[in-house]
Amino acid sequence: MVSDRLLLCEDAGTEEARLMQAGITRGVPAPAGGVLPAVELLKACREDRHHGGDHDRDDDDDGD
């Protein structure tokens, strides 16, 4: 969803943790040790993905 720009990077980790907790609440077995993993930055949100490419280029700008 982040790579499709439907979810902000700032919200992705929190949303992932919320969804994992919702699963546990509804009966999905907890991970080994019973502790949810720490929130990590997703690959699509890492700094190196945003530099050096035309990812953020505005394609409809004709330069007029």
mmCIF file of N, CA and C in Angstrom:
data_model
loop_
_atom_site.group_PDB
_atom_site.id
_atom_site.type_symbol
_atom_site.label_atom_id
_atom_site.label_comp_id
_atom_site.label_asym_id
_atom_site.label_seq_id
_atom_site.Cartn_x
_atom_site.Cartn_y
_atom_site.Cartn_z
ATOM 1 N N MET A 1 0.815 -1.188 0.000
ATOM 2 C CA MET A 1 0.000 0.000 0.000
ATOM 3 C C MET A 1 0.865 1.261 0.000
ATOM 4 N N VAL A 2 2.013 1.187 0.667
ATOM 5 C CA VAL A 2 2.909 2.346 0.683
ATOM 6 C C VAL A 2 3.447 2.600 -0.711
ATOM 7 N N SER A 3 3.890 1.548 -1.396
ATOM 8 C CA SER A 3 4.448 1.738 -2.733
ATOM 9 C C SER A 3 3.399 2.214 -3.732
ATOM 10 N N ASP A 4 2.132 1.920 -3.472
ATOM 11 C CA ASP A 4 1.043 2.404 -4.319
ATOM 12 C C ASP A 4 0.520 3.762 -3.856
ATOM 13 N N ARG A 5 1.157 4.326 -2.825
ATOM 14 C CA ARG A 5 0.814 5.634 -2.256
ATOM 15 C C ARG A 5 -0.605 5.687 -1.675
ATOM 16 N N LEU A 6 -1.023 4.556 -1.102
ATOM 17 C CA LEU A 6 -2.320 4.503 -0.436
ATOM 18 C C LEU A 6 -2.184 4.611 1.074
ATOM 19 N N LEU A 7 -0.924 4.492 1.575
ATOM 20 C CA LEU A 7 -0.645 4.556 2.999
ATOM 21 C C LEU A 7 0.669 5.296 3.193
ATOM 22 N N LEU A 8 0.696 6.232 4.115
ATOM 23 C CA LEU A 8 1.912 6.986 4.386
ATOM 24 C C LEU A 8 2.922 6.134 5.136
ATOM 25 N N CYS A 9 4.200 6.353 4.860
ATOM 26 C CA CYS A 9 5.261 5.635 5.565
ATOM 27 C C CYS A 9 5.152 5.852 7.076
ATOM 28 N N GLU A 10 4.808 7.063 7.482
ATOM 29 C CA GLU A 10 4.704 7.367 8.903
ATOM 30 C C GLU A 10 3.651 6.509 9.594
ATOM 31 N N ASP A 11 2.661 6.065 8.854
ATOM 32 C CA ASP A 11 1.556 5.300 9.433
ATOM 33 C C ASP A 11 1.707 3.792 9.266
ATOM 34 N N ALA A 12 2.581 3.349 8.407
ATOM 35 C CA ALA A 12 2.676 1.929 8.064
ATOM 36 C C ALA A 12 3.067 1.055 9.246
ATOM 37 N N GLY A 13 4.079 1.432 9.999
ATOM 38 C CA GLY A 13 4.528 0.620 11.131
ATOM 39 C C GLY A 13 3.476 0.513 12.214
ATOM 40 N N THR A 14 2.854 1.621 12.534
ATOM 41 C CA THR A 14 1.809 1.637 13.553
ATOM 42 C C THR A 14 0.617 0.792 13.108
ATOM 43 N N GLU A 15 0.260 0.909 11.844
ATOM 44 C CA GLU A 15 -0.871 0.142 11.315
ATOM 45 C C GLU A 15 -0.569 -1.353 11.331
ATOM 46 N N GLU A 16 0.661 -1.724 11.004
ATOM 47 C CA GLU A 16 1.062 -3.135 11.042
ATOM 48 C C GLU A 16 0.948 -3.683 12.464
ATOM 49 N N ALA A 17 1.436 -2.930 13.443
ATOM 50 C CA ALA A 17 1.352 -3.366 14.840
ATOM 51 C C ALA A 17 -0.102 -3.481 15.289
ATOM 52 N N ARG A 18 -0.939 -2.527 14.872
ATOM 53 C CA ARG A 18 -2.360 -2.574 15.223
ATOM 54 C C ARG A 18 -3.029 -3.816 14.653
ATOM 55 N N LEU A 19 -2.700 -4.135 13.409
ATOM 56 C CA LEU A 19 -3.292 -5.313 12.778
ATOM 57 C C LEU A 19 -2.827 -6.615 13.436
ATOM 58 N N MET A 20 -1.545 -6.665 13.824
ATOM 59 C CA MET A 20 -1.060 -7.862 14.532
ATOM 60 C C MET A 20 -1.781 -8.023 15.860
ATOM 61 N N GLN A 21 -1.952 -6.932 16.608
ATOM 62 C CA GLN A 21 -2.652 -7.005 17.885
ATOM 63 C C GLN A 21 -4.107 -7.399 17.687
ATOM 64 N N ALA A 22 -4.743 -6.885 16.637
ATOM 65 C CA ALA A 22 -6.131 -7.258 16.355
ATOM 66 C C ALA A 22 -6.245 -8.749 16.062
ATOM 67 N N GLY A 23 -5.268 -9.302 15.363
ATOM 68 C CA GLY A 23 -5.277 -10.742 15.092
ATOM 69 C C GLY A 23 -5.165 -11.557 16.363
ATOM 70 N N ILE A 24 -4.260 -11.161 17.245
ATOM 71 C CA ILE A 24 -4.084 -11.870 18.511
ATOM 72 C C ILE A 24 -5.355 -11.787 19.341
ATOM 73 N N THR A 25 -5.973 -10.621 19.364
ATOM 74 C CA THR A 25 -7.216 -10.428 20.110
ATOM 75 C C THR A 25 -8.312 -11.352 19.598
ATOM 76 N N ARG A 26 -8.286 -11.641 18.311
ATOM 77 C CA ARG A 26 -9.327 -12.476 17.701
ATOM 78 C C ARG A 26 -8.956 -13.950 17.621
ATOM 79 N N GLY A 27 -7.826 -14.329 18.240
ATOM 80 C CA GLY A 27 -7.513 -15.747 18.347
ATOM 81 C C GLY A 27 -6.364 -16.256 17.503
ATOM 82 N N VAL A 28 -5.726 -15.415 16.726
ATOM 83 C CA VAL A 28 -4.541 -15.836 15.976
ATOM 84 C C VAL A 28 -3.426 -16.064 16.991
ATOM 85 N N PRO A 29 -2.719 -17.190 16.904
ATOM 86 C CA PRO A 29 -1.667 -17.452 17.891
ATOM 87 C C PRO A 29 -0.609 -16.347 17.910
ATOM 88 N N ALA A 30 -0.202 -15.981 19.125
ATOM 89 C CA ALA A 30 0.840 -14.969 19.295
ATOM 90 C C ALA A 30 2.178 -15.531 18.827
ATOM 91 N N PRO A 31 3.115 -14.669 18.439
ATOM 92 C CA PRO A 31 4.435 -15.143 18.046
ATOM 93 C C PRO A 31 5.139 -15.815 19.225
ATOM 94 N N ALA A 32 6.180 -16.573 18.906
ATOM 95 C CA ALA A 32 6.955 -17.251 19.940
ATOM 96 C C ALA A 32 7.380 -16.244 20.999
ATOM 97 N N GLY A 33 7.182 -16.586 22.249
ATOM 98 C CA GLY A 33 7.524 -15.684 23.340
ATOM 99 C C GLY A 33 6.378 -14.773 23.732
ATOM 100 N N GLY A 34 5.338 -14.728 22.920
ATOM 101 C CA GLY A 34 4.158 -13.933 23.234
ATOM 102 C C GLY A 34 4.323 -12.434 23.089
ATOM 103 N N VAL A 35 5.419 -11.995 22.487
ATOM 104 C CA VAL A 35 5.675 -10.564 22.343
ATOM 105 C C VAL A 35 5.647 -10.203 20.863
ATOM 106 N N LEU A 36 4.924 -9.153 20.530
ATOM 107 C CA LEU A 36 4.891 -8.691 19.145
ATOM 108 C C LEU A 36 6.257 -8.144 18.752
ATOM 109 N N PRO A 37 6.656 -8.347 17.499
ATOM 110 C CA PRO A 37 7.945 -7.799 17.063
ATOM 111 C C PRO A 37 7.928 -6.271 17.081
ATOM 112 N N ALA A 38 9.102 -5.698 17.224
ATOM 113 C CA ALA A 38 9.225 -4.241 17.220
ATOM 114 C C ALA A 38 8.813 -3.699 15.856
ATOM 115 N N VAL A 39 8.259 -2.520 15.852
ATOM 116 C CA VAL A 39 7.879 -1.863 14.607
ATOM 117 C C VAL A 39 9.146 -1.496 13.853
ATOM 118 N N GLU A 40 9.235 -1.954 12.612
ATOM 119 C CA GLU A 40 10.395 -1.667 11.778
ATOM 120 C C GLU A 40 9.966 -0.845 10.571
ATOM 121 N N LEU A 41 10.900 -0.101 10.050
ATOM 122 C CA LEU A 41 10.643 0.688 8.858
ATOM 123 C C LEU A 41 10.545 -0.254 7.658
ATOM 124 N N LEU A 42 9.476 -0.148 6.902
ATOM 125 C CA LEU A 42 9.275 -1.003 5.748
ATOM 126 C C LEU A 42 10.261 -0.668 4.633
ATOM 127 N N LYS A 43 10.552 -1.651 3.774
ATOM 128 C CA LYS A 43 11.465 -1.430 2.646
ATOM 129 C C LYS A 43 11.033 -0.239 1.800
ATOM 130 N N ALA A 44 9.752 -0.119 1.559
ATOM 131 C CA ALA A 44 9.238 0.961 0.713
ATOM 132 C C ALA A 44 9.419 2.331 1.349
ATOM 133 N N CYS A 45 9.740 2.380 2.653
ATOM 134 C CA CYS A 45 9.859 3.656 3.364
ATOM 135 C C CYS A 45 11.301 4.046 3.653
ATOM 136 N N ARG A 46 12.235 3.208 3.357
ATOM 137 C CA ARG A 46 13.631 3.520 3.671
ATOM 138 C C ARG A 46 14.136 4.656 2.812
ATOM 139 N N GLU A 47 15.011 5.479 3.371
ATOM 140 C CA GLU A 47 15.550 6.658 2.695
ATOM 141 C C GLU A 47 16.113 6.347 1.321
ATOM 142 N N ASP A 48 16.859 5.252 1.195
ATOM 143 C CA ASP A 48 17.530 4.955 -0.066
ATOM 144 C C ASP A 48 16.547 4.713 -1.207
ATOM 145 N N ARG A 49 15.286 4.401 -0.926
ATOM 146 C CA ARG A 49 14.287 4.199 -1.975
ATOM 147 C C ARG A 49 13.807 5.526 -2.551
ATOM 148 N N HIS A 50 14.007 6.641 -1.839
ATOM 149 C CA HIS A 50 13.482 7.929 -2.266
ATOM 150 C C HIS A 50 14.525 8.806 -2.952
ATOM 151 N N HIS A 51 15.754 8.340 -3.073
ATOM 152 C CA HIS A 51 16.807 9.159 -3.658
ATOM 153 C C HIS A 51 17.278 8.572 -4.976
ATOM 154 N N GLY A 52 17.635 9.449 -5.887
ATOM 155 C CA GLY A 52 18.281 9.026 -7.117
ATOM 156 C C GLY A 52 17.353 8.614 -8.238
ATOM 157 N N GLY A 53 16.084 8.572 -8.040
ATOM 158 C CA GLY A 53 15.184 8.150 -9.109
ATOM 159 C C GLY A 53 14.163 9.219 -9.415
ATOM 160 N N ASP A 54 13.246 8.873 -10.284
ATOM 161 C CA ASP A 54 12.201 9.833 -10.622
ATOM 162 C C ASP A 54 10.904 9.469 -9.921
ATOM 163 N N HIS A 55 11.008 8.811 -8.771
ATOM 164 C CA HIS A 55 9.848 8.339 -8.028
ATOM 165 C C HIS A 55 8.866 9.467 -7.714
ATOM 166 N N ASP A 56 9.373 10.633 -7.364
ATOM 167 C CA ASP A 56 8.500 11.732 -6.972
ATOM 168 C C ASP A 56 8.300 12.760 -8.076
ATOM 169 N N ARG A 57 8.708 12.431 -9.289
ATOM 170 C CA ARG A 57 8.583 13.377 -10.388
ATOM 171 C C ARG A 57 7.121 13.570 -10.748
ATOM 172 N N ASP A 58 6.763 14.798 -11.024
ATOM 173 C CA ASP A 58 5.416 15.126 -11.428
ATOM 174 C C ASP A 58 5.298 14.981 -12.943
ATOM 175 N N ASP A 59 4.698 13.875 -13.406
ATOM 176 C CA ASP A 59 4.656 13.567 -14.828
ATOM 177 C C ASP A 59 3.746 14.490 -15.633
ATOM 178 N N ASP A 60 2.784 15.155 -14.988
ATOM 179 C CA ASP A 60 1.884 15.995 -15.755
ATOM 180 C C ASP A 60 2.350 17.441 -15.848
ATOM 181 N N ASP A 61 3.562 17.717 -15.402
ATOM 182 C CA ASP A 61 4.110 19.072 -15.507
ATOM 183 C C ASP A 61 4.832 19.191 -16.859
ATOM 184 N N ASP A 62 4.269 19.976 -17.764
ATOM 185 C CA ASP A 62 4.844 20.087 -19.108
ATOM 186 C C ASP A 62 5.865 21.214 -19.210
ATOM 187 N N GLY A 63 6.158 21.892 -18.103
ATOM 188 C CA GLY A 63 7.185 22.923 -18.086
ATOM 189 C C GLY A 63 6.753 24.264 -18.631
ATOM 190 N N ASP A 64 5.489 24.470 -18.858
ATOM 191 C CA ASP A 64 5.014 25.766 -19.392
ATOM 192 C C ASP A 64 4.910 26.790 -18.313
#
